[in-house]
Short mmCIF file of C-alpha atoms and ligand atoms in Angstrom, two decimals:
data_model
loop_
_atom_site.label_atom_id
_atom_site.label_comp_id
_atom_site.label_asym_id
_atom_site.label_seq_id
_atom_site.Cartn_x
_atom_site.Cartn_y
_atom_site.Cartn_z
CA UNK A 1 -7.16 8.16 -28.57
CA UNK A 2 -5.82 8.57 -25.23
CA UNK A 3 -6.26 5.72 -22.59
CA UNK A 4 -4.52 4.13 -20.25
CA UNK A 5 -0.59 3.72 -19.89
CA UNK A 6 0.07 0.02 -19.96
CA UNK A 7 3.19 -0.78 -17.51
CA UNK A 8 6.29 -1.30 -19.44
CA UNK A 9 6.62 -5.21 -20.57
CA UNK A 10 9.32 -6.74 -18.61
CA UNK A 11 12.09 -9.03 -19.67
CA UNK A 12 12.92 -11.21 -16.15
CA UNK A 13 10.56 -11.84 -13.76
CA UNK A 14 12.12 -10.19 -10.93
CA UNK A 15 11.36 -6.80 -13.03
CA UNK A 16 8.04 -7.24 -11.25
CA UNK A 17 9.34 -6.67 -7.77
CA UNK A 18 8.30 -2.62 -7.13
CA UNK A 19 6.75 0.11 -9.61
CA UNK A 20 3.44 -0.74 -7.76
CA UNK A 21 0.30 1.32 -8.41
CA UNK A 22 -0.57 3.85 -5.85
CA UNK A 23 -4.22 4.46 -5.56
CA UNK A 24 -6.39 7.24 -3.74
CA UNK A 25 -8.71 5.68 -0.61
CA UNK A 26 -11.91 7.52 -1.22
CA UNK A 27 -12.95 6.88 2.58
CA UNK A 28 -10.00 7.63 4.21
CA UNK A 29 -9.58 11.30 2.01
CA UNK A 30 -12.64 12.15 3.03
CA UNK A 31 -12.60 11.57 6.55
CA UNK A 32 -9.12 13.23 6.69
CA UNK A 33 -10.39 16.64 4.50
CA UNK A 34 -7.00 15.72 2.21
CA UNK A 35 -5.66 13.55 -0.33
CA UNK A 36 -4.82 9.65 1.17
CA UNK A 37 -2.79 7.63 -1.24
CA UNK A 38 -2.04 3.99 -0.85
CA UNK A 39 1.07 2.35 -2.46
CA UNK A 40 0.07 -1.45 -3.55
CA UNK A 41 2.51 -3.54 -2.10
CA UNK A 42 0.14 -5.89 -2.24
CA UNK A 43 0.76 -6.20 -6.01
CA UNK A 44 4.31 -7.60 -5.20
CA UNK A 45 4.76 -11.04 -6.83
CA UNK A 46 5.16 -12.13 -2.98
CA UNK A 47 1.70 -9.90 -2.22
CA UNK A 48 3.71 -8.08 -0.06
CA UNK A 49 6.17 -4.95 0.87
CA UNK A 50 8.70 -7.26 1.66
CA UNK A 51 9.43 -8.26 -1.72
CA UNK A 52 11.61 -4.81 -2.64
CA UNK A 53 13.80 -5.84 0.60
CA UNK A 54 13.93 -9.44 -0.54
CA UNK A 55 15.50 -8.55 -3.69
CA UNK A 56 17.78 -5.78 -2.42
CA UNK A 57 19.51 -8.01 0.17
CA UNK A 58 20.39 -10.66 -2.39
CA UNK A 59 21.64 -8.54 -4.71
CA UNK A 60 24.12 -7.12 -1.82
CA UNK A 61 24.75 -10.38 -0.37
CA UNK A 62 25.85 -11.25 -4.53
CA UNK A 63 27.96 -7.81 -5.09
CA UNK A 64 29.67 -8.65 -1.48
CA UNK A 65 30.76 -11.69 -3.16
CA UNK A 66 29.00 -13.60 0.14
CA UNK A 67 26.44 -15.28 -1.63
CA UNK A 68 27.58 -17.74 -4.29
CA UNK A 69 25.94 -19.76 -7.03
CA UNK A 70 23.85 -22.65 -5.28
CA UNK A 71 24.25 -20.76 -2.06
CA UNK A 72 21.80 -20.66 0.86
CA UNK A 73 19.82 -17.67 2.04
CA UNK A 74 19.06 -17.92 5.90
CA UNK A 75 16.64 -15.71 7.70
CA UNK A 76 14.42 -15.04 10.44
CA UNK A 77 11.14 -13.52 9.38
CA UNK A 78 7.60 -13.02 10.75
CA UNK A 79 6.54 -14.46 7.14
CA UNK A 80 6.22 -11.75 4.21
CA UNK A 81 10.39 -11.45 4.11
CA UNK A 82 10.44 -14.85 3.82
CA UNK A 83 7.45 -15.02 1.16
CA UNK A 84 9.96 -12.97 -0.27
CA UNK A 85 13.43 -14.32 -0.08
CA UNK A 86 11.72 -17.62 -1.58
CA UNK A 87 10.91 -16.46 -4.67
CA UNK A 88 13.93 -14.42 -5.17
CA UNK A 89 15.98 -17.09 -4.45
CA UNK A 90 14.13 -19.33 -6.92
CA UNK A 91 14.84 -16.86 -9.33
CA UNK A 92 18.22 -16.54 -9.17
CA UNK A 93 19.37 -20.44 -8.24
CA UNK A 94 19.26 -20.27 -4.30
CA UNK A 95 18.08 -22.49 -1.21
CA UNK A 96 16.21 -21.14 1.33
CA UNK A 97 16.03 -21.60 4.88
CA UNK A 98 13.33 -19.53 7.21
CA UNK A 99 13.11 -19.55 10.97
CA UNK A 100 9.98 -17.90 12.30
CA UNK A 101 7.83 -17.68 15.49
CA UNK A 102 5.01 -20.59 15.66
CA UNK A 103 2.52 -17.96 16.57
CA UNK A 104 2.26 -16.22 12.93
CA UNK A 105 -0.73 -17.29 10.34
CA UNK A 106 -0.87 -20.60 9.02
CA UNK A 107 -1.61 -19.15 5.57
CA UNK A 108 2.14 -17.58 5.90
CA UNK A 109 3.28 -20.99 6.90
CA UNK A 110 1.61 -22.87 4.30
CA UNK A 111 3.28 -20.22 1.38
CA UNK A 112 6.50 -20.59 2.82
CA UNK A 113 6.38 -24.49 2.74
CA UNK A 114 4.60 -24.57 -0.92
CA UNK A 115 7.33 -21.76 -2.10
CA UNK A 116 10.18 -24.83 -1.51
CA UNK A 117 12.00 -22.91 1.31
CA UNK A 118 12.86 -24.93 3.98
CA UNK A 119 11.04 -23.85 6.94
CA UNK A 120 12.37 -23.83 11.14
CA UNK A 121 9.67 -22.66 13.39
CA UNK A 122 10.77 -21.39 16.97
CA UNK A 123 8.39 -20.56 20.30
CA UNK A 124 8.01 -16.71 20.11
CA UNK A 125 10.22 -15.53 23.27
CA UNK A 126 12.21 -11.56 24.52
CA UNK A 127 14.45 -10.73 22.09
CA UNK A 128 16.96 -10.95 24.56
CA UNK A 129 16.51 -14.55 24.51
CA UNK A 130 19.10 -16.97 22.60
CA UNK A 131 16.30 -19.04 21.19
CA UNK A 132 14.47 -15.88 19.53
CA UNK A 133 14.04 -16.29 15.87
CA UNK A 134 16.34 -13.90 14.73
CA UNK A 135 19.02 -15.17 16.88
CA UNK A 136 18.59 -18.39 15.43
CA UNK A 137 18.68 -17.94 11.61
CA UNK A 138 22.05 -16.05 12.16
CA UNK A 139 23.17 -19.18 13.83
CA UNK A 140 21.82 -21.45 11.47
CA UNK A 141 23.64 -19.34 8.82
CA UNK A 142 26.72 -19.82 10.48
CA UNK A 143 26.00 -23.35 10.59
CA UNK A 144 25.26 -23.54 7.12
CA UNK A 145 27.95 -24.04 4.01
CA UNK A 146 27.53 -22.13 1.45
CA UNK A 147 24.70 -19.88 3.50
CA UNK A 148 24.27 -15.99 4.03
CA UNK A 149 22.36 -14.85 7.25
CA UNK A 150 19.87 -11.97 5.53
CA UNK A 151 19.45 -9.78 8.96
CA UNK A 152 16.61 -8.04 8.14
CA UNK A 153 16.39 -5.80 10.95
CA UNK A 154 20.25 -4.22 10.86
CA UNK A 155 21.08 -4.85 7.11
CA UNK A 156 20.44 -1.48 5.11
CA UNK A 157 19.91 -2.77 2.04
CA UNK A 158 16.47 -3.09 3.61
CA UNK A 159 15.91 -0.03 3.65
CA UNK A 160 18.36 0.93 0.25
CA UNK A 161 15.18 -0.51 -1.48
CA UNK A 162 12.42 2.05 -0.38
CA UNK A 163 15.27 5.24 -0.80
CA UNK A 164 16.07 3.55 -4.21
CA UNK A 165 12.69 2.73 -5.34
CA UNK A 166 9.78 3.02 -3.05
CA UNK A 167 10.48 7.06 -2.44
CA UNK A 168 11.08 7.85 -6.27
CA UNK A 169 8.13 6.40 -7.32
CA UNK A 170 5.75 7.68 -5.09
CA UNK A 171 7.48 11.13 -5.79
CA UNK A 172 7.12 10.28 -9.80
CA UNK A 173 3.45 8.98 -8.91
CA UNK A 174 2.48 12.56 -7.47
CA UNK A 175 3.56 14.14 -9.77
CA UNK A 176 6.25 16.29 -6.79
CA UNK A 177 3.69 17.17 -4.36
CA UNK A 178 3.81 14.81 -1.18
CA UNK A 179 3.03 16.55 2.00
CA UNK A 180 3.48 13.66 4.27
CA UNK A 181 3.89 10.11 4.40
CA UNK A 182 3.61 8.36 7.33
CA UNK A 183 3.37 3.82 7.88
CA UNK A 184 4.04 1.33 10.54
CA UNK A 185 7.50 -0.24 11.30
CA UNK A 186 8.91 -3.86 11.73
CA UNK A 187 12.39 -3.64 10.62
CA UNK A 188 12.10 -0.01 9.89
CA UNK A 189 13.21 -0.75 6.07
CA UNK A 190 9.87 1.24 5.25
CA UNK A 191 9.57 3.90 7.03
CA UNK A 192 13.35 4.76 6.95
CA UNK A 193 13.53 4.33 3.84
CA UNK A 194 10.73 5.89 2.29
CA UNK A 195 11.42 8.78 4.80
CA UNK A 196 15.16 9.18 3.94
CA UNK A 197 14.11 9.33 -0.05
CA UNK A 198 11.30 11.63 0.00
CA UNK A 199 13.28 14.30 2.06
CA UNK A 200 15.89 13.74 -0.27
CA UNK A 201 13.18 15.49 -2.94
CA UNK A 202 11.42 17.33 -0.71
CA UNK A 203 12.75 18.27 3.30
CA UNK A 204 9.24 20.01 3.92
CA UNK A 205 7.73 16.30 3.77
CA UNK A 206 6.42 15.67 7.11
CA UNK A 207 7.34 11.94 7.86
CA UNK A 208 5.18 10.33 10.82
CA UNK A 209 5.66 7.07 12.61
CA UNK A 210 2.50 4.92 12.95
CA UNK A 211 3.15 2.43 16.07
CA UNK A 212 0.42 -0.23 17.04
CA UNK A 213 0.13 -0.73 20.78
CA UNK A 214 3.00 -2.89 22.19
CA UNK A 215 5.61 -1.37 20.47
CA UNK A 216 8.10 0.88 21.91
CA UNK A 217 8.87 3.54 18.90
CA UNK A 218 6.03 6.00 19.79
CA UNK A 219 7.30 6.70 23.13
CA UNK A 220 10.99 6.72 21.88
CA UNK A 221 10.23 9.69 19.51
CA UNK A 222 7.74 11.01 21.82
CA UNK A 223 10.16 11.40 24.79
CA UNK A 224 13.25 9.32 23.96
CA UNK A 225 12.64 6.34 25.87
CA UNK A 226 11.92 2.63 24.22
CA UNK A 227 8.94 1.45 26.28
CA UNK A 228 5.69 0.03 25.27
CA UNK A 229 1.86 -0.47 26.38
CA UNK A 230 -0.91 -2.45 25.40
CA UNK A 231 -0.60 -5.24 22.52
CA UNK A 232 -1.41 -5.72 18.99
CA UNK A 233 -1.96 -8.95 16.86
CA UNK A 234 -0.77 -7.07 13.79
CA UNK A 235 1.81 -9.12 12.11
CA UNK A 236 5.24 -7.86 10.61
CA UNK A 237 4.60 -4.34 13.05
CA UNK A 238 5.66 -3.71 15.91
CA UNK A 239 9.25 -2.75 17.41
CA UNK A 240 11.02 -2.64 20.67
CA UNK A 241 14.53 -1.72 19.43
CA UNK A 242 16.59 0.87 16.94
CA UNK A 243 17.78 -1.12 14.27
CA UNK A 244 20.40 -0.30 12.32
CA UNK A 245 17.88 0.58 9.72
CA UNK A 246 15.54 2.67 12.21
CA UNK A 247 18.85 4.35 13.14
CA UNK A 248 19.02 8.23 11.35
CA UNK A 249 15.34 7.71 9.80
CA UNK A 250 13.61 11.05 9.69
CA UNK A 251 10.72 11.00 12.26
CA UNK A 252 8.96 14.50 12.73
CA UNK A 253 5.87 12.79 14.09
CA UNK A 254 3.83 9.51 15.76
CA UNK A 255 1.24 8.43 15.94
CA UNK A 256 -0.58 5.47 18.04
CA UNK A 257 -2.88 3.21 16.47
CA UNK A 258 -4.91 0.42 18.06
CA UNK A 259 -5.87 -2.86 16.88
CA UNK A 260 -9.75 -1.92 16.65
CA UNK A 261 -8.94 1.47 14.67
CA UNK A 262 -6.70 -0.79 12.26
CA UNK A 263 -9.76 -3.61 11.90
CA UNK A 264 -11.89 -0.12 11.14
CA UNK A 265 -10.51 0.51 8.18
CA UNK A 266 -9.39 -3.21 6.98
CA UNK A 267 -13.10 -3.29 7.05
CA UNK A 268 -13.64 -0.03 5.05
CA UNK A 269 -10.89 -0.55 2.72
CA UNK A 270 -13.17 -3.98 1.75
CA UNK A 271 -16.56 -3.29 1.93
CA UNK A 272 -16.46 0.46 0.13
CA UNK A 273 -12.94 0.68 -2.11
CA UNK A 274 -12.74 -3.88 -3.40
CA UNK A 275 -9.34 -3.84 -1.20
CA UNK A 276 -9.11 -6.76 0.70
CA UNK A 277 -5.63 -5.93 3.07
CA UNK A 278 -3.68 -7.19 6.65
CA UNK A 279 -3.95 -5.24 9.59
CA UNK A 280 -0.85 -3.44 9.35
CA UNK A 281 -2.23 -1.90 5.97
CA UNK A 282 -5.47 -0.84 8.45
CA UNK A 283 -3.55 1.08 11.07
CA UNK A 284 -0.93 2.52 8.06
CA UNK A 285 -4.33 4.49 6.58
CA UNK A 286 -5.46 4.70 10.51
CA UNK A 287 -2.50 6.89 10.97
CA UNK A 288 -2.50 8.19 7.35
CA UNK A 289 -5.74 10.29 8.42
CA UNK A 290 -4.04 11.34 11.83
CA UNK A 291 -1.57 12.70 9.56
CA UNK A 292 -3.66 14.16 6.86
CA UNK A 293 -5.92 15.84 9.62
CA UNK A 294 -3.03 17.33 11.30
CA UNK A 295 -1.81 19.05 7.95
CA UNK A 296 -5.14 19.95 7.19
CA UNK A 297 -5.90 21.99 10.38
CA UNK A 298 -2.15 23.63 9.98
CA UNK A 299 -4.31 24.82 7.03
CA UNK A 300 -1.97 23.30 4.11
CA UNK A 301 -4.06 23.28 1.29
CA UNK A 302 -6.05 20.20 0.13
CA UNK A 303 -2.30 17.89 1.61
CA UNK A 304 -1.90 14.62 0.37
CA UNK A 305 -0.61 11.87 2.18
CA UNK A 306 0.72 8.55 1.23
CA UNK A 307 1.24 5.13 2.92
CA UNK A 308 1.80 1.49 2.28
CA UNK A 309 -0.93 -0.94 1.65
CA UNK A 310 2.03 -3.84 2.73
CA UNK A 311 0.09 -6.99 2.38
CA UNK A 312 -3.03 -9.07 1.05
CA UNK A 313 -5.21 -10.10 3.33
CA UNK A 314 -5.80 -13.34 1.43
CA UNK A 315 -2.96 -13.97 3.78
CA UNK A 316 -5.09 -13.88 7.01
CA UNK A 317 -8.43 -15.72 6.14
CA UNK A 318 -8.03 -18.02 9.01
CA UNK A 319 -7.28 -14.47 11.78
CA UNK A 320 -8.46 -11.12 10.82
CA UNK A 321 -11.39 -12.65 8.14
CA UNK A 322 -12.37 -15.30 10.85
CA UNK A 323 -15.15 -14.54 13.03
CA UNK A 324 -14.29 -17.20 15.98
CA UNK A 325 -10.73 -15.82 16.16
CA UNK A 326 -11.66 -12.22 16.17
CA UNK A 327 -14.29 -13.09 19.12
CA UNK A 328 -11.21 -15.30 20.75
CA UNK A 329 -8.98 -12.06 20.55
CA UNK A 330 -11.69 -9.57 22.03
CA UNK A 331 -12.17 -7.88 18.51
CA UNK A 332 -14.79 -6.65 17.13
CA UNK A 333 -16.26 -9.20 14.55
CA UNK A 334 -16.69 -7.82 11.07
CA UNK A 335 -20.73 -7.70 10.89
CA UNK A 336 -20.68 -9.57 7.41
CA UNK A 337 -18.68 -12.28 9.01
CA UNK A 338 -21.66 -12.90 11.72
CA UNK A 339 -23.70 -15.83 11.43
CA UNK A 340 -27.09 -15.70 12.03
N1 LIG B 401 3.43 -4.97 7.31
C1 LIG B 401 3.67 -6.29 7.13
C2 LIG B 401 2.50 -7.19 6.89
C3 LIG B 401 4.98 -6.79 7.16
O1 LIG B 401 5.20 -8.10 6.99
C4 LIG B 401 6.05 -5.89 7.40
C5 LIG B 401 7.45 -6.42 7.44
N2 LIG B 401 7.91 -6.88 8.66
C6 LIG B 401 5.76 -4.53 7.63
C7 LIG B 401 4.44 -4.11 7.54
C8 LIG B 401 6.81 -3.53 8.01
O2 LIG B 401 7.81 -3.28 7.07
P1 LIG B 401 9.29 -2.94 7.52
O3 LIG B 401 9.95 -4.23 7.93
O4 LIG B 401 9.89 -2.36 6.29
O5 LIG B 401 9.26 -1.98 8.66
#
């Protein structure tokens, strides 16, 4: 009797982080003319990509020697690293302190607060700004006994995780034939990483940015130069800088995704394929298709693409699922969402 593989049983509970599913998007293949896969991140204990960094940092920060029984892990995080570093540090014995921007979802808030981690919130200013939320968990970490600063944004074990794990297993999951993969970037831990591990396997592998509006990447492998237009409300996407984990990833291509082509497919992913995601998963299969179309019409036979479903949208039922904010935001309102 053949049927199918149950996932191996697991003997600690952070055995859970990674190994996600990776499912074909019916809509999206079919509106690119080529295979679009979609890597669960979702299915992270923490429901999000962010978990596989998480755990990768900690387990640096412990073979450094830095982090130490009963320490303190300190970071500044739009939310889902956080989400994260909370229940790692559960697992293993640690504190938790998170500093984040007042302006992100209340749901990520609430998590962060019900998770035990001790939680800083900080008016969302320029980078370049001393009271910016990164700048602040690294001197709250320095403030801290016992605490490690988790930096995100310029520590590569971020992106160690996706070369490690994320890239092999997509790799395993097609079975060695990936034509492209392409996804959004916040520290750049993703795309870097996934990039840097599928080449490894396979140079041929086109790798493509996807940049909302408002972040600076598109133009800076476009034409070298960091600048950005527009704005997105996506949340966890979006940079304006080369972080040390952006810095060597393998970009052939970009694309630019806005805000409404994102909510497009948030709203396809739910109504037509049961997936209920964030926006950054929306412009990720937005910019899947711009890939997949573009390999297609080089006339690669039936390509197939992969990206990063990186969060649940349970996660945003008071934004993207809420009709008065959408209107608030000038987006388009789901049409299920409309009251009559
Ligand atoms: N989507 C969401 C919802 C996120 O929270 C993040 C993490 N900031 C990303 C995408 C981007 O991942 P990375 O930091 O690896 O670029």
């Amino acid at each position: 009797m053949t049927g199918p593989t149950a996932p191996q049983a697991r003997t600690t509970t952070l055995d859970l982080i990674g190994n996600t599913p990776l499912v074909l998007l019916k809509g999206p293949s079919e509106a690119a003319g080529c295979e679009i896969w979609g890597k669960c991140e979702f299915a992270n204990p923490g429901a999000s990509v962010k978990d596989r960094a998480a755990l990768s940092i900690i387990r640096d920060a412990e073979a450094r020697g830095e982090l130490k029984p009963g320490g303190t892990v300190v970071e500044g995080t739009a939310g889902n690293t956080g989400i994260g570093i909370a229940l790692v540090a559960n697992a293993c014995g640690y504190k938790t302190i998170i500093v984040m921007p007042d302006n992100q979802s209340k749901e990520k808030m609430d998590t962060l607060r019900a998770l035990g981690a001790e939680l800083v919130t900080v008016p969302p200013t320029k980078f370049a700004n001393p009271g910016h939320f990164v700048h602040t968990s690294r001197r709250l970490a320095e403030e801290t006994e016992g605490a490690v600063w988790a930096n995100q944004f310029d520590n590569i074990a971020n992106r160690k995780a996706h070369i490690d794990g994320t890239a092999p297993e997509i790799w395993q999951q097609l079975e060695g034939r990936v034509d492209g993969f392409t996804c959004a970037a916040g520290t750049g831990g993703t795309i870097a990483g996934v990039g840097l591990g599928l080449k490894a396997f396979d140079e041929n592998i086109r790798i493509a940015l996807t940049d909302p509006h408002g972040a600076a990447l598109y133009n800076y492998y476009a034409c070298g130069e960091l600048s950005a237009e527009g704005s997105s409300v996506a949340e966890g996407i979006g940079q304006g800088r080369i972080t040390a984990n952006l810095d060597g990833a393998p970009i052939d291509t970009q694309f630019r995704i806005s805000d409404e082509e994102g909510l497009y497919w948030v709203g396809r992913m739910l109504r037509e394929e049961g997936l209920c995601l964030g926006l950054s998963s929306g412009i990720n299969v937005a910019g899947a298709v711009a890939l997949g179309r573009q390999l297609a019409a080089e006339g690669r036979k039936a390509p197939r693409v992969a990206t990063i479903l990186c969060d649940t949208g349970f996660r945003y039922l008071s934004t993207l699922y809420n009709a008065e904010w959408l209107r608030a935001k000038g987006l388009p309102v789901f049409d299920w969402l409309v009251q009559d």
